[in-house]
Amino acid sequence: MKKFYEQLTDKEQWKGLLMGNHAVARAMLEAGVKVITSYPGSPTPEIAEALNSVPQDMRDYHFEWATNEKVATEVAFGSSINGNMSVVFFKSVGLNVAADSLVQLGLMNLTGGLVVILGDDPGANSSQNEQDNRHFARMSYIPVMEPATPTEAYKMFLEAAKLSKKHQMPIILRLTTHVCHAKELISFGAIGESNGYKAEFDVNNGPYLPITKTVFPLKKKAMEKLDLIRKESERSPFNNIYSPFGCKEINGKKLGIISSSMPALSVMENLDKAGKPVDLLQINFSYPMPEEMIAGYLKDKDEVIIIEELDRIMEYEIKALAFDRDIKCRILTRKTHDDIMGELTSDRTWDIMTGHWPEVFESGIKPVTQPFANPRIPQMCPGCGHRSAFHAIKQALPDGTITVGDIGCHSLGFFEPYNMGEMLLSMGHSNGTAAGLTIGNEKRKVLAFIGDSTFFHAGLPAIINAVLYDHDFTLVVMENGTTAMTGHQPHAGTGEIGEKISIDKVLESFGVKFIRRIDTYQQKKLTEYIKESLDHKGFSVVIASHPCMLKFMKQQRRKEGFVQKHVEIDQSKCERHLTCIEDFGCPSFVKNEDGSITVNEDLCIGDGSCRPTCPVSAIDFKKEAK
Amino acid sequence: MKDLNIYMCGVGGQGIGLLAEVMLRACHKAGYDVKGVDTHGLAQRGGTVVSHLRIGKKIHTPLIPSGKANIVIALERLEGARAASEMLDEGGKVIYYDAEYQTIGNRLGKFKYPTHEELEATVKAKNGESVRVFEEELSDPRMQNIVLIKKMIELEWIPGVDTAIVSEALAELMQGKMLEKNLELLKA
Ligand SMILES: Cc1ncc(C[n+]2csc(CCOP(=O)(O)OP(=O)(O)O)c2C)c(N)n1
Ligand code: SF4
Ligand code: SF4
C-alpha cells in the first residue's frame, strides 16, 4: 500500500477515493504550481495537510503558512509576477483580511498565473458568518469557478490554472464546505516535467503601480480580460444542461431551473425523483456569466427558478439580462429570508421547487423527522488550559466587568459555565473593541482575550494603539503554542517555522509597562495577576499560557510505554459542592442519577488541573496510576 | 440493490473520522458507487460530529436529506437518539455503541440524558430496528468504532461488506501495532 504522499506525488495517472481538498492539492502538482500560501481556516486546511505530507526533499513546490491572509496573498502575487504559477487559499472570512491587496490583483498582469482558492461556508459550519464571496469577485474583476464535486474541483483547478496563465489574470476557485470535505472516486492525470522556479519580473509587463494615471487603463484591461473569459465560460463544459426526462410543456408551460455548484446537485436529485419533464441549466463556471447560453435557455422556457446558495447574485444578473434582451420568461426567486440562509440540501431545494410549482413537485411527502431538544454545544477539551484560565480569571473580576472575546478555542468561553468573552467581530478585534469600551468609562473594568496565533495575525495594530493611548484595560493572551481551533498549525510564536518570536519581547519592545506571564494551571497565581492587572491604571497584559492539551496528548499517546492517568473523586470526602461540574466544567465529570459525581475515564486525560477547584479536595489522581 | 444512506454520528474525539473512512473504503471495495462527506467543524472535542455515506448508482449529492437515513451508526447514545429523531427514515436501522457522554446541559440539569428505552422507542415509532452494542472489557475507548463495525458485519446490513474487506480498508489507513490491535478485535 502506497503512503498518501506517494500517491499524491505519483507521476503516473491513478484513481483514488479522495476529499475535495486533497484532490485540489493533487491538481496543483499536475498544473506545475510552484508557490502556495495560506493562513489556516476551515474548511480548507486539509489542502495544506496534503501538501505538507510530502517530505521536503520531494517537493517541487514551496508551501508556506503566512502570518495572515493578506500576507499570503502578497507572497503569491510576488511569486506570480516573477513568472511562477502560484496559489493562495483561505477560508471565507480570510478574504476580508486579504481584501486590500486582493482587490488589486485583477488590475495586474500576473505573468505566472495565480489561482485564489476560497473556502466559503454556507451554513456557517465553522465560521462567524456565511458571507457570500461571489460579491468580492465582482468588485475585484476576478472570474469565479464553483465546483459541485471533488472531481469537478480537481478538473476546475486545472482549467483555472490554464486560463490564469493564458490571460495572466487571477481566477477564483470557490469551494464550499461540503465540496471541500466530500469524498468520491477520482481519476487523476499524470504529472509532467518539472519547470523550475523563475525570477523573471519585468516592469514592462506592467504597469504594476496603480496611480491616478494608470488606474483607468488598468481597469479597462481588467474588464477586457473579463470579456475574453466570458467567451470561455460560454463554451465551458462546466456549464451544461441536465435533462433526465427532457423538457416539455406542463399545463401549457415549459419549466426550467438555473442553479450552480452543490445546490445544482440537489436539484438533479429532485428531478430524478420527480420524473417530470423539467430540466436544469447548471452554471458552475459562474463569473463572468455565459450570457448567450443563459439567454438561449430562458427563451426556450416560460418559467425558470434560480436556485443558488446564499445571496441573490446570479438571480439579479439573470433578471437584468432578461430585461435588457426583452426575454419574456418569468424568472422566479427564492421567496423567504430563510431561503437565503444555510445550505440548500435536496430537501430544502425540494421545498423551493414545490413553493413555485406545487402541481409539478408535490409536497406532503415530508420525512418523519423530529427536532431533538438536547443540544451538544462544543466545549473545550478535557484538560484544556483555557478552561483553567477562565475559571481562575472569573474569580478575579469585579461585578460589571466587560469581557471581550476573540477568535480561537477560547471563544467557547462564552458558553456556560464561564460566560466570558461577550462580543466578537473578527480575528484580532478584541483590543480595538476593548479600547472603545473604556472611553469615558470610569465604572466598569474591561478585559480582553486574544489567542497567540491571532496575536500575530491581526492583533498587533490594535495592541500598538492601546499602548499609544494607554487605554485602560487588561489583555489576556491565551497562549497555547499553536493555532488550535483549525487543527494545530504553526504560527510565528511556536518555533516550528523559523525561530520563535517571543510575545513577551514584542510587548516589551512596544513599551507595555505591565506584563505578567503564568501557566494557567497555577490558578491562584493567575487570579492574583488578573486582580493586579485590573488595578493597574492603563494598558496591562497577562500572558496565560498552557500548551494545547489535545495536541500534547496526541504526542504523548504515540510514545512507547505511555500510560493513561485519570483522576477520581473520593466519594467519602465529596460534599456535593459541584464546583467541578458547574463552575470548572471539565466534560469528563459525570453527574449521576443519585446526584453523585464521577469521572468518565474515556474522556479524562489525568492532567489534574481540576484538583485545586474542589473546596474539600475530594479530587485526586487515581491510586494505581499514581 | 436499493440505494443506501448511511449516517454516522458521535462526539468529537471518539474516532468518527476513522469509522467513516473505513466504511467508505469498505463499501467501495465491496463494489458499490460511494459518495461521502464528513461534517467535521473544529479541532476541539465535545461537539456533535457526523458523516454521511451514500451508496447507489444515481446519487448526486453526498448529503443525506433529513429523515432519509436507512442506517444510523452512532458512537454514543445521545447522538444516536438525536439521529434517530432527526435523520432516520421510516423502517430504518440504528446501531449504537452505548457510550454515554453527557452534555453541559445534562450536567447542569437542564436536559435529561436519554435512556436506552427512549432511543429504542423513537426507532420503534418509525417501524425501525435498533441494536445496542457495548463491550465491558474494551481497554481502549478509541476502539469502540471497530466494535461497532464488527457488529455491522455480523448483521449483514450492507451486503458484501465483510471482515476481509474491512481488514483491507483498515490496512490502508494504519500500520504497526495499531493495525494489529484493531484487526485482532475485528476478527475475535
Ligand atoms: C480572518 C480569519 N482567518 C482565519 C480564521 C479561522 N480561525 C478560526 S479559529 C482560529 C484559530 C486562532 O488561533 P489562536 O488565536 O492561536 O487561538 P486557539 O484556537 O489556538 O485557542 C482561526 C485561524 C478566522 N476565523 N478568521
Ligand atoms: S484544541 Fe487545544 S486549545 Fe482547543 S479546546 Fe482543545 S485543548 Fe483547548
Ligand atoms: S484530570 Fe480529568 S477530570 Fe480533571 S480536568 Fe483533567 S481531564 Fe478533566
Coordinates of C-alpha atoms and ligand atoms in Angstrom, one line a residue, chain A residues 382-383 567 584 586 588-589 604-610, ligand 3:
Chain A
P382 CA -10.6 17.9 28.9
G383 CA -7.6 19.4 30.5
V567 CA -8.4 11.4 38.5
F584 CA -15.0 24.5 36.3
C586 CA -14.5 19.7 32.6
S588 CA -15.0 14.4 32.0
F589 CA -17.2 14.8 35.0
C604 CA -10.3 12.2 31.4
I605 CA -6.7 12.8 30.5
G606 CA -5.4 12.8 34.1
D607 CA -3.8 16.2 34.0
G608 CA -5.2 17.1 37.4
S609 CA -6.0 20.7 36.6
C610 CA -9.4 20.2 38.2
Ligands
SF4_3 S1 -7.8 15.5 35.3 FE1 -9.5 14.6 34.2 S2 -11.3 15.5 35.1 FE2 -9.6 16.7 35.8 S3 -9.5 18.5 34.4 FE3 -8.2 16.9 33.6 S4 -9.4 15.7 32.2 FE4 -10.8 16.9 33.5

